[in-house]
Amino acid sequence: MTDEEAMRRALDIASAAEASGDVPVGAVVLDQSGAVIGEGVNVRERDRDPTGHAEMVALRAAADSLGRWRLDNCRLIVTLEPCTMCAGAIVLSRVERLVFAAIDEKAGAVGSLWDVVRDRRLNHRPEVISGVAADESSALLRRFFAERRG
């Protein structure tokens, strides 16, 4: 699966999860062959879990699938720029490439407010590709928040 195909899948699962009341963010982890080994959506509201971000859910599923915490040679594709918690988990899990869609001006930690994943003081820095399907992801998020504000 290509990064673009994985982003389409992440957007589809984010859209499907929108009704749960959680912010519609989707994430997909691919192994080195391009096979999906983890998926996730935000589950903070559903599970009452502050760590229930789509990236964290997908990383946990991928680690479980591989039977190890090191996700080297794996790619994480997510519909929104990761926050500091998720950016830290990406570094610590040794993800090879991070692909994200929309920037997060309020909490982004991959270039917007902070740049955790490219901090030279850390022992791992994944490749970063941003802006893949950004318009579609931004539209999904804008619609979600507009509906909540009424």
Short mmCIF file of N, CA and C in Angstrom, two decimals:
data_model
loop_
_atom_site.label_atom_id
_atom_site.label_comp_id
_atom_site.label_asym_id
_atom_site.label_seq_id
_atom_site.Cartn_x
_atom_site.Cartn_y
_atom_site.Cartn_z
N MET A 1 0.85 -1.17 0.00
CA MET A 1 0.00 0.00 0.00
C MET A 1 0.90 1.24 0.00
N THR A 2 0.56 2.21 -0.81
CA THR A 2 1.32 3.46 -0.84
C THR A 2 0.89 4.38 0.29
N ASP A 3 1.69 5.43 0.52
CA ASP A 3 1.33 6.42 1.54
C ASP A 3 -0.02 7.05 1.23
N GLU A 4 -0.26 7.34 -0.04
CA GLU A 4 -1.52 7.98 -0.45
C GLU A 4 -2.71 7.05 -0.22
N GLU A 5 -2.55 5.77 -0.53
CA GLU A 5 -3.61 4.79 -0.29
C GLU A 5 -3.87 4.64 1.21
N ALA A 6 -2.80 4.63 1.98
CA ALA A 6 -2.95 4.53 3.44
C ALA A 6 -3.64 5.77 4.00
N MET A 7 -3.33 6.94 3.44
CA MET A 7 -4.00 8.17 3.90
C MET A 7 -5.49 8.10 3.58
N ARG A 8 -5.85 7.58 2.43
CA ARG A 8 -7.27 7.41 2.07
C ARG A 8 -7.93 6.52 3.11
N ARG A 9 -7.27 5.44 3.49
CA ARG A 9 -7.82 4.52 4.50
C ARG A 9 -7.95 5.23 5.85
N ALA A 10 -6.93 6.01 6.23
CA ALA A 10 -6.98 6.75 7.49
C ALA A 10 -8.14 7.75 7.49
N LEU A 11 -8.35 8.42 6.36
CA LEU A 11 -9.47 9.36 6.26
C LEU A 11 -10.81 8.63 6.35
N ASP A 12 -10.89 7.47 5.73
CA ASP A 12 -12.14 6.69 5.78
C ASP A 12 -12.45 6.25 7.21
N ILE A 13 -11.45 5.78 7.95
CA ILE A 13 -11.74 5.33 9.32
C ILE A 13 -12.00 6.53 10.24
N ALA A 14 -11.37 7.68 9.95
CA ALA A 14 -11.66 8.89 10.73
C ALA A 14 -13.10 9.32 10.50
N SER A 15 -13.54 9.29 9.25
CA SER A 15 -14.92 9.67 8.92
C SER A 15 -15.93 8.74 9.58
N ALA A 16 -15.64 7.46 9.55
CA ALA A 16 -16.55 6.48 10.14
C ALA A 16 -16.64 6.64 11.65
N ALA A 17 -15.57 7.08 12.27
CA ALA A 17 -15.54 7.22 13.73
C ALA A 17 -16.11 8.54 14.21
N GLU A 18 -16.42 9.43 13.29
CA GLU A 18 -16.88 10.78 13.64
C GLU A 18 -18.10 10.77 14.55
N ALA A 19 -18.99 9.82 14.36
CA ALA A 19 -20.23 9.77 15.14
C ALA A 19 -20.01 9.45 16.62
N SER A 20 -18.83 8.96 16.97
CA SER A 20 -18.56 8.56 18.36
C SER A 20 -18.42 9.74 19.31
N GLY A 21 -18.24 10.96 18.76
CA GLY A 21 -18.04 12.13 19.60
C GLY A 21 -16.59 12.49 19.77
N ASP A 22 -15.70 11.60 19.33
CA ASP A 22 -14.27 11.90 19.37
C ASP A 22 -13.88 12.68 18.13
N VAL A 23 -12.84 13.49 18.24
CA VAL A 23 -12.34 14.25 17.10
C VAL A 23 -11.95 13.24 16.02
N PRO A 24 -12.44 13.42 14.78
CA PRO A 24 -12.22 12.44 13.72
C PRO A 24 -10.80 12.47 13.16
N VAL A 25 -9.94 11.71 13.80
CA VAL A 25 -8.56 11.54 13.36
C VAL A 25 -8.35 10.05 13.16
N GLY A 26 -7.71 9.70 12.05
CA GLY A 26 -7.43 8.29 11.76
C GLY A 26 -5.95 8.09 11.53
N ALA A 27 -5.47 6.90 11.88
CA ALA A 27 -4.06 6.57 11.71
C ALA A 27 -3.93 5.12 11.23
N VAL A 28 -2.91 4.91 10.40
CA VAL A 28 -2.62 3.58 9.86
C VAL A 28 -1.11 3.36 9.96
N VAL A 29 -0.71 2.17 10.38
CA VAL A 29 0.71 1.79 10.39
C VAL A 29 0.91 0.70 9.34
N LEU A 30 1.92 0.91 8.50
CA LEU A 30 2.28 -0.05 7.47
C LEU A 30 3.63 -0.66 7.79
N ASP A 31 3.78 -1.95 7.53
CA ASP A 31 5.09 -2.57 7.69
C ASP A 31 5.93 -2.29 6.45
N GLN A 32 7.13 -2.83 6.39
CA GLN A 32 8.04 -2.51 5.29
C GLN A 32 7.53 -2.99 3.94
N SER A 33 6.61 -3.96 3.91
CA SER A 33 6.05 -4.43 2.64
C SER A 33 4.83 -3.61 2.22
N GLY A 34 4.37 -2.72 3.10
CA GLY A 34 3.19 -1.91 2.80
C GLY A 34 1.89 -2.50 3.31
N ALA A 35 1.98 -3.58 4.09
CA ALA A 35 0.79 -4.19 4.66
C ALA A 35 0.36 -3.43 5.92
N VAL A 36 -0.94 -3.31 6.13
CA VAL A 36 -1.47 -2.64 7.31
C VAL A 36 -1.28 -3.56 8.51
N ILE A 37 -0.60 -3.04 9.54
CA ILE A 37 -0.38 -3.82 10.76
C ILE A 37 -0.99 -3.14 11.99
N GLY A 38 -1.57 -1.96 11.78
CA GLY A 38 -2.22 -1.27 12.89
C GLY A 38 -3.08 -0.13 12.37
N GLU A 39 -4.20 0.06 13.01
CA GLU A 39 -5.09 1.18 12.68
C GLU A 39 -5.60 1.78 13.98
N GLY A 40 -5.99 3.03 13.91
CA GLY A 40 -6.54 3.64 15.10
C GLY A 40 -7.33 4.90 14.79
N VAL A 41 -8.26 5.19 15.67
CA VAL A 41 -9.01 6.44 15.67
C VAL A 41 -8.95 7.00 17.08
N ASN A 42 -9.28 8.25 17.24
CA ASN A 42 -9.34 8.82 18.57
C ASN A 42 -10.41 8.11 19.38
N VAL A 43 -10.06 7.74 20.61
CA VAL A 43 -11.00 7.06 21.50
C VAL A 43 -10.98 7.69 22.90
N ARG A 44 -10.53 8.93 22.99
CA ARG A 44 -10.45 9.59 24.30
C ARG A 44 -11.81 9.67 24.96
N GLU A 45 -12.80 10.13 24.24
CA GLU A 45 -14.15 10.26 24.81
C GLU A 45 -14.76 8.89 25.08
N ARG A 46 -14.69 8.02 24.08
CA ARG A 46 -15.30 6.69 24.21
C ARG A 46 -14.72 5.91 25.38
N ASP A 47 -13.40 5.91 25.49
CA ASP A 47 -12.72 5.11 26.51
C ASP A 47 -12.35 5.90 27.77
N ARG A 48 -12.63 7.20 27.75
CA ARG A 48 -12.24 8.08 28.86
C ARG A 48 -10.75 7.91 29.15
N ASP A 49 -9.95 7.99 28.07
CA ASP A 49 -8.52 7.72 28.13
C ASP A 49 -7.76 8.90 27.53
N PRO A 50 -7.01 9.63 28.34
CA PRO A 50 -6.28 10.79 27.81
C PRO A 50 -5.22 10.42 26.78
N THR A 51 -4.80 9.16 26.75
CA THR A 51 -3.81 8.74 25.75
C THR A 51 -4.47 8.11 24.53
N GLY A 52 -5.77 8.18 24.44
CA GLY A 52 -6.51 7.53 23.36
C GLY A 52 -6.50 8.29 22.05
N HIS A 53 -5.33 8.71 21.62
CA HIS A 53 -5.19 9.37 20.32
C HIS A 53 -5.05 8.31 19.22
N ALA A 54 -5.47 8.65 18.03
CA ALA A 54 -5.43 7.70 16.91
C ALA A 54 -4.04 7.11 16.72
N GLU A 55 -3.02 7.95 16.82
CA GLU A 55 -1.64 7.46 16.62
C GLU A 55 -1.27 6.43 17.68
N MET A 56 -1.61 6.70 18.93
CA MET A 56 -1.27 5.80 20.02
C MET A 56 -1.98 4.45 19.84
N VAL A 57 -3.25 4.51 19.46
CA VAL A 57 -4.02 3.28 19.23
C VAL A 57 -3.39 2.47 18.10
N ALA A 58 -3.03 3.15 17.00
CA ALA A 58 -2.43 2.47 15.85
C ALA A 58 -1.05 1.91 16.18
N LEU A 59 -0.24 2.67 16.92
CA LEU A 59 1.09 2.19 17.30
C LEU A 59 0.99 0.97 18.20
N ARG A 60 0.06 0.98 19.15
CA ARG A 60 -0.13 -0.18 20.03
C ARG A 60 -0.55 -1.40 19.23
N ALA A 61 -1.47 -1.21 18.28
CA ALA A 61 -1.93 -2.33 17.45
C ALA A 61 -0.79 -2.88 16.61
N ALA A 62 0.04 -2.00 16.07
CA ALA A 62 1.18 -2.44 15.25
C ALA A 62 2.18 -3.21 16.09
N ALA A 63 2.48 -2.71 17.28
CA ALA A 63 3.42 -3.40 18.18
C ALA A 63 2.88 -4.77 18.54
N ASP A 64 1.59 -4.85 18.81
CA ASP A 64 0.97 -6.14 19.13
C ASP A 64 1.05 -7.08 17.93
N SER A 65 0.80 -6.55 16.74
CA SER A 65 0.86 -7.35 15.52
C SER A 65 2.26 -7.91 15.27
N LEU A 66 3.27 -7.10 15.51
CA LEU A 66 4.65 -7.54 15.29
C LEU A 66 5.25 -8.31 16.47
N GLY A 67 4.64 -8.14 17.64
CA GLY A 67 5.16 -8.79 18.84
C GLY A 67 6.40 -8.12 19.39
N ARG A 68 6.51 -6.81 19.13
CA ARG A 68 7.65 -6.05 19.65
C ARG A 68 7.29 -4.56 19.65
N TRP A 69 8.00 -3.81 20.49
CA TRP A 69 7.72 -2.37 20.59
C TRP A 69 8.44 -1.57 19.52
N ARG A 70 9.52 -2.09 18.98
CA ARG A 70 10.29 -1.38 17.96
C ARG A 70 9.57 -1.49 16.63
N LEU A 71 9.21 -0.35 16.07
CA LEU A 71 8.49 -0.33 14.79
C LEU A 71 9.39 0.19 13.68
N ASP A 72 10.68 -0.18 13.75
CA ASP A 72 11.59 0.23 12.70
C ASP A 72 11.12 -0.39 11.37
N ASN A 73 11.39 0.30 10.30
CA ASN A 73 10.94 -0.07 8.94
C ASN A 73 9.42 0.05 8.76
N CYS A 74 8.75 0.73 9.68
CA CYS A 74 7.31 0.94 9.58
C CYS A 74 7.01 2.40 9.27
N ARG A 75 5.84 2.61 8.68
CA ARG A 75 5.37 3.97 8.37
C ARG A 75 4.07 4.22 9.12
N LEU A 76 3.95 5.42 9.66
CA LEU A 76 2.72 5.86 10.30
C LEU A 76 2.10 6.94 9.45
N ILE A 77 0.85 6.72 9.06
CA ILE A 77 0.11 7.69 8.25
C ILE A 77 -1.05 8.16 9.12
N VAL A 78 -1.18 9.49 9.28
CA VAL A 78 -2.21 10.03 10.18
C VAL A 78 -2.81 11.29 9.56
N THR A 79 -4.08 11.51 9.84
CA THR A 79 -4.82 12.60 9.20
C THR A 79 -4.57 13.97 9.82
N LEU A 80 -3.91 14.02 10.97
CA LEU A 80 -3.64 15.29 11.63
C LEU A 80 -2.24 15.26 12.22
N GLU A 81 -1.55 16.38 12.17
CA GLU A 81 -0.21 16.50 12.74
C GLU A 81 -0.22 16.02 14.19
N PRO A 82 0.69 15.13 14.55
CA PRO A 82 0.73 14.60 15.92
C PRO A 82 1.04 15.67 16.97
N CYS A 83 0.50 15.44 18.17
CA CYS A 83 0.77 16.28 19.33
C CYS A 83 2.10 15.86 19.96
N THR A 84 2.48 16.49 21.06
CA THR A 84 3.75 16.15 21.70
C THR A 84 3.78 14.71 22.21
N MET A 85 2.69 14.24 22.78
CA MET A 85 2.65 12.86 23.28
C MET A 85 2.87 11.88 22.13
N CYS A 86 2.14 12.07 21.05
CA CYS A 86 2.22 11.15 19.92
C CYS A 86 3.56 11.28 19.21
N ALA A 87 4.07 12.49 19.09
CA ALA A 87 5.38 12.69 18.46
C ALA A 87 6.45 11.96 19.28
N GLY A 88 6.36 12.04 20.60
CA GLY A 88 7.31 11.31 21.45
C GLY A 88 7.20 9.81 21.24
N ALA A 89 5.98 9.30 21.14
CA ALA A 89 5.79 7.86 20.93
C ALA A 89 6.33 7.43 19.56
N ILE A 90 6.20 8.29 18.57
CA ILE A 90 6.73 7.99 17.23
C ILE A 90 8.24 7.86 17.29
N VAL A 91 8.89 8.78 17.98
CA VAL A 91 10.35 8.72 18.13
C VAL A 91 10.75 7.46 18.91
N LEU A 92 10.10 7.23 20.04
CA LEU A 92 10.48 6.11 20.90
C LEU A 92 10.22 4.75 20.26
N SER A 93 9.23 4.67 19.38
CA SER A 93 8.92 3.38 18.73
C SER A 93 9.75 3.16 17.47
N ARG A 94 10.56 4.15 17.10
CA ARG A 94 11.49 4.05 15.97
C ARG A 94 10.78 3.95 14.61
N VAL A 95 9.60 4.58 14.49
CA VAL A 95 8.91 4.61 13.20
C VAL A 95 9.85 5.24 12.17
N GLU A 96 9.91 4.63 11.00
CA GLU A 96 10.82 5.10 9.95
C GLU A 96 10.32 6.35 9.25
N ARG A 97 9.02 6.38 8.94
CA ARG A 97 8.46 7.52 8.22
C ARG A 97 7.11 7.90 8.80
N LEU A 98 6.91 9.19 8.99
CA LEU A 98 5.64 9.76 9.42
C LEU A 98 5.06 10.56 8.28
N VAL A 99 3.82 10.26 7.92
CA VAL A 99 3.11 11.01 6.89
C VAL A 99 1.86 11.56 7.54
N PHE A 100 1.66 12.87 7.46
CA PHE A 100 0.43 13.42 8.02
C PHE A 100 -0.22 14.39 7.05
N ALA A 101 -1.50 14.60 7.26
CA ALA A 101 -2.31 15.42 6.36
C ALA A 101 -2.33 16.88 6.83
N ALA A 102 -3.24 17.21 7.70
CA ALA A 102 -3.47 18.59 8.12
C ALA A 102 -2.53 19.00 9.25
N ILE A 103 -2.14 20.25 9.23
CA ILE A 103 -1.34 20.78 10.35
C ILE A 103 -2.28 21.08 11.51
N ASP A 104 -1.71 21.06 12.71
CA ASP A 104 -2.48 21.37 13.92
C ASP A 104 -1.84 22.59 14.57
N GLU A 105 -2.39 23.75 14.28
CA GLU A 105 -1.81 25.00 14.77
C GLU A 105 -1.89 25.16 16.28
N LYS A 106 -2.79 24.41 16.92
CA LYS A 106 -2.97 24.54 18.37
C LYS A 106 -2.15 23.55 19.18
N ALA A 107 -1.81 22.40 18.60
CA ALA A 107 -1.11 21.38 19.39
C ALA A 107 -0.08 20.60 18.59
N GLY A 108 0.21 21.00 17.37
CA GLY A 108 1.12 20.25 16.52
C GLY A 108 2.55 20.23 17.01
N ALA A 109 3.14 19.03 17.00
CA ALA A 109 4.52 18.87 17.49
C ALA A 109 5.45 18.30 16.42
N VAL A 110 5.07 18.53 15.14
CA VAL A 110 5.90 18.09 14.02
C VAL A 110 6.10 19.28 13.08
N GLY A 111 6.37 20.43 13.68
CA GLY A 111 6.68 21.61 12.89
C GLY A 111 5.82 22.82 13.17
N SER A 112 4.61 22.65 13.68
CA SER A 112 3.73 23.80 13.91
C SER A 112 4.12 24.58 15.16
N LEU A 113 3.90 23.97 16.33
CA LEU A 113 4.29 24.62 17.59
C LEU A 113 5.65 24.15 18.05
N TRP A 114 5.89 22.87 17.92
CA TRP A 114 7.15 22.24 18.28
C TRP A 114 7.58 21.37 17.11
N ASP A 115 8.78 20.84 17.19
CA ASP A 115 9.25 19.88 16.19
C ASP A 115 9.98 18.75 16.89
N VAL A 116 9.23 18.00 17.65
CA VAL A 116 9.79 16.94 18.48
C VAL A 116 10.50 15.88 17.65
N VAL A 117 9.90 15.45 16.55
CA VAL A 117 10.45 14.32 15.81
C VAL A 117 11.77 14.63 15.10
N ARG A 118 12.08 15.90 14.92
CA ARG A 118 13.33 16.26 14.26
C ARG A 118 14.34 16.89 15.22
N ASP A 119 14.10 16.76 16.50
CA ASP A 119 15.01 17.31 17.50
C ASP A 119 16.31 16.50 17.49
N ARG A 120 17.40 17.14 17.20
CA ARG A 120 18.69 16.47 17.06
C ARG A 120 19.20 15.86 18.36
N ARG A 121 18.63 16.25 19.49
CA ARG A 121 19.06 15.69 20.77
C ARG A 121 18.52 14.28 20.99
N LEU A 122 17.52 13.89 20.21
CA LEU A 122 16.93 12.57 20.37
C LEU A 122 17.67 11.54 19.53
N ASN A 123 17.54 10.28 19.91
CA ASN A 123 18.30 9.23 19.25
C ASN A 123 17.69 8.70 17.96
N HIS A 124 16.51 9.17 17.60
CA HIS A 124 15.85 8.71 16.37
C HIS A 124 15.06 9.87 15.77
N ARG A 125 15.14 10.02 14.48
CA ARG A 125 14.40 11.05 13.76
C ARG A 125 13.78 10.43 12.51
N PRO A 126 12.47 10.26 12.50
CA PRO A 126 11.83 9.67 11.32
C PRO A 126 11.79 10.67 10.16
N GLU A 127 11.70 10.14 8.97
CA GLU A 127 11.42 10.98 7.81
C GLU A 127 10.00 11.53 7.98
N VAL A 128 9.77 12.77 7.58
CA VAL A 128 8.46 13.39 7.72
C VAL A 128 7.97 13.89 6.37
N ILE A 129 6.74 13.52 6.04
CA ILE A 129 6.08 14.02 4.84
C ILE A 129 4.75 14.60 5.31
N SER A 130 4.52 15.87 5.01
CA SER A 130 3.28 16.52 5.46
C SER A 130 2.46 17.00 4.27
N GLY A 131 1.20 17.24 4.52
CA GLY A 131 0.31 17.82 3.52
C GLY A 131 -0.38 16.84 2.60
N VAL A 132 -0.23 15.54 2.81
CA VAL A 132 -0.90 14.55 1.97
C VAL A 132 -2.39 14.56 2.32
N ALA A 133 -3.23 14.93 1.37
CA ALA A 133 -4.69 15.03 1.56
C ALA A 133 -5.05 16.02 2.67
N ALA A 134 -4.27 17.08 2.79
CA ALA A 134 -4.49 18.07 3.85
C ALA A 134 -5.85 18.75 3.74
N ASP A 135 -6.26 19.09 2.54
CA ASP A 135 -7.54 19.79 2.37
C ASP A 135 -8.71 18.93 2.82
N GLU A 136 -8.68 17.66 2.48
CA GLU A 136 -9.77 16.76 2.85
C GLU A 136 -9.81 16.54 4.37
N SER A 137 -8.65 16.37 4.97
CA SER A 137 -8.59 16.19 6.41
C SER A 137 -9.05 17.44 7.14
N SER A 138 -8.59 18.60 6.68
CA SER A 138 -9.00 19.87 7.30
C SER A 138 -10.51 20.07 7.20
N ALA A 139 -11.08 19.73 6.05
CA ALA A 139 -12.53 19.88 5.86
C ALA A 139 -13.30 18.98 6.83
N LEU A 140 -12.84 17.76 7.02
CA LEU A 140 -13.48 16.83 7.96
C LEU A 140 -13.45 17.41 9.37
N LEU A 141 -12.32 17.93 9.78
CA LEU A 141 -12.18 18.50 11.12
C LEU A 141 -13.02 19.77 11.28
N ARG A 142 -13.02 20.63 10.27
CA ARG A 142 -13.83 21.85 10.34
C ARG A 142 -15.31 21.52 10.47
N ARG A 143 -15.77 20.54 9.70
CA ARG A 143 -17.19 20.14 9.76
C ARG A 143 -17.53 19.60 11.15
N PHE A 144 -16.66 18.76 11.70
CA PHE A 144 -16.88 18.18 13.02
C PHE A 144 -17.03 19.27 14.08
N PHE A 145 -16.10 20.22 14.08
CA PHE A 145 -16.15 21.27 15.11
C PHE A 145 -17.29 22.25 14.86
N ALA A 146 -17.63 22.52 13.62
CA ALA A 146 -18.77 23.40 13.32
C ALA A 146 -20.06 22.80 13.84
N GLU A 147 -20.22 21.49 13.67
CA GLU A 147 -21.42 20.80 14.16
C GLU A 147 -21.48 20.83 15.69
N ARG A 148 -20.36 20.76 16.35
CA ARG A 148 -20.34 20.77 17.81
C ARG A 148 -20.65 22.15 18.36
N ARG A 149 -20.24 23.18 17.64
CA ARG A 149 -20.47 24.55 18.09
C ARG A 149 -21.88 25.03 17.81
N GLY A 150 -22.52 24.34 16.87
CA GLY A 150 -23.91 24.61 16.54
C GLY A 150 -24.16 25.91 15.93
#
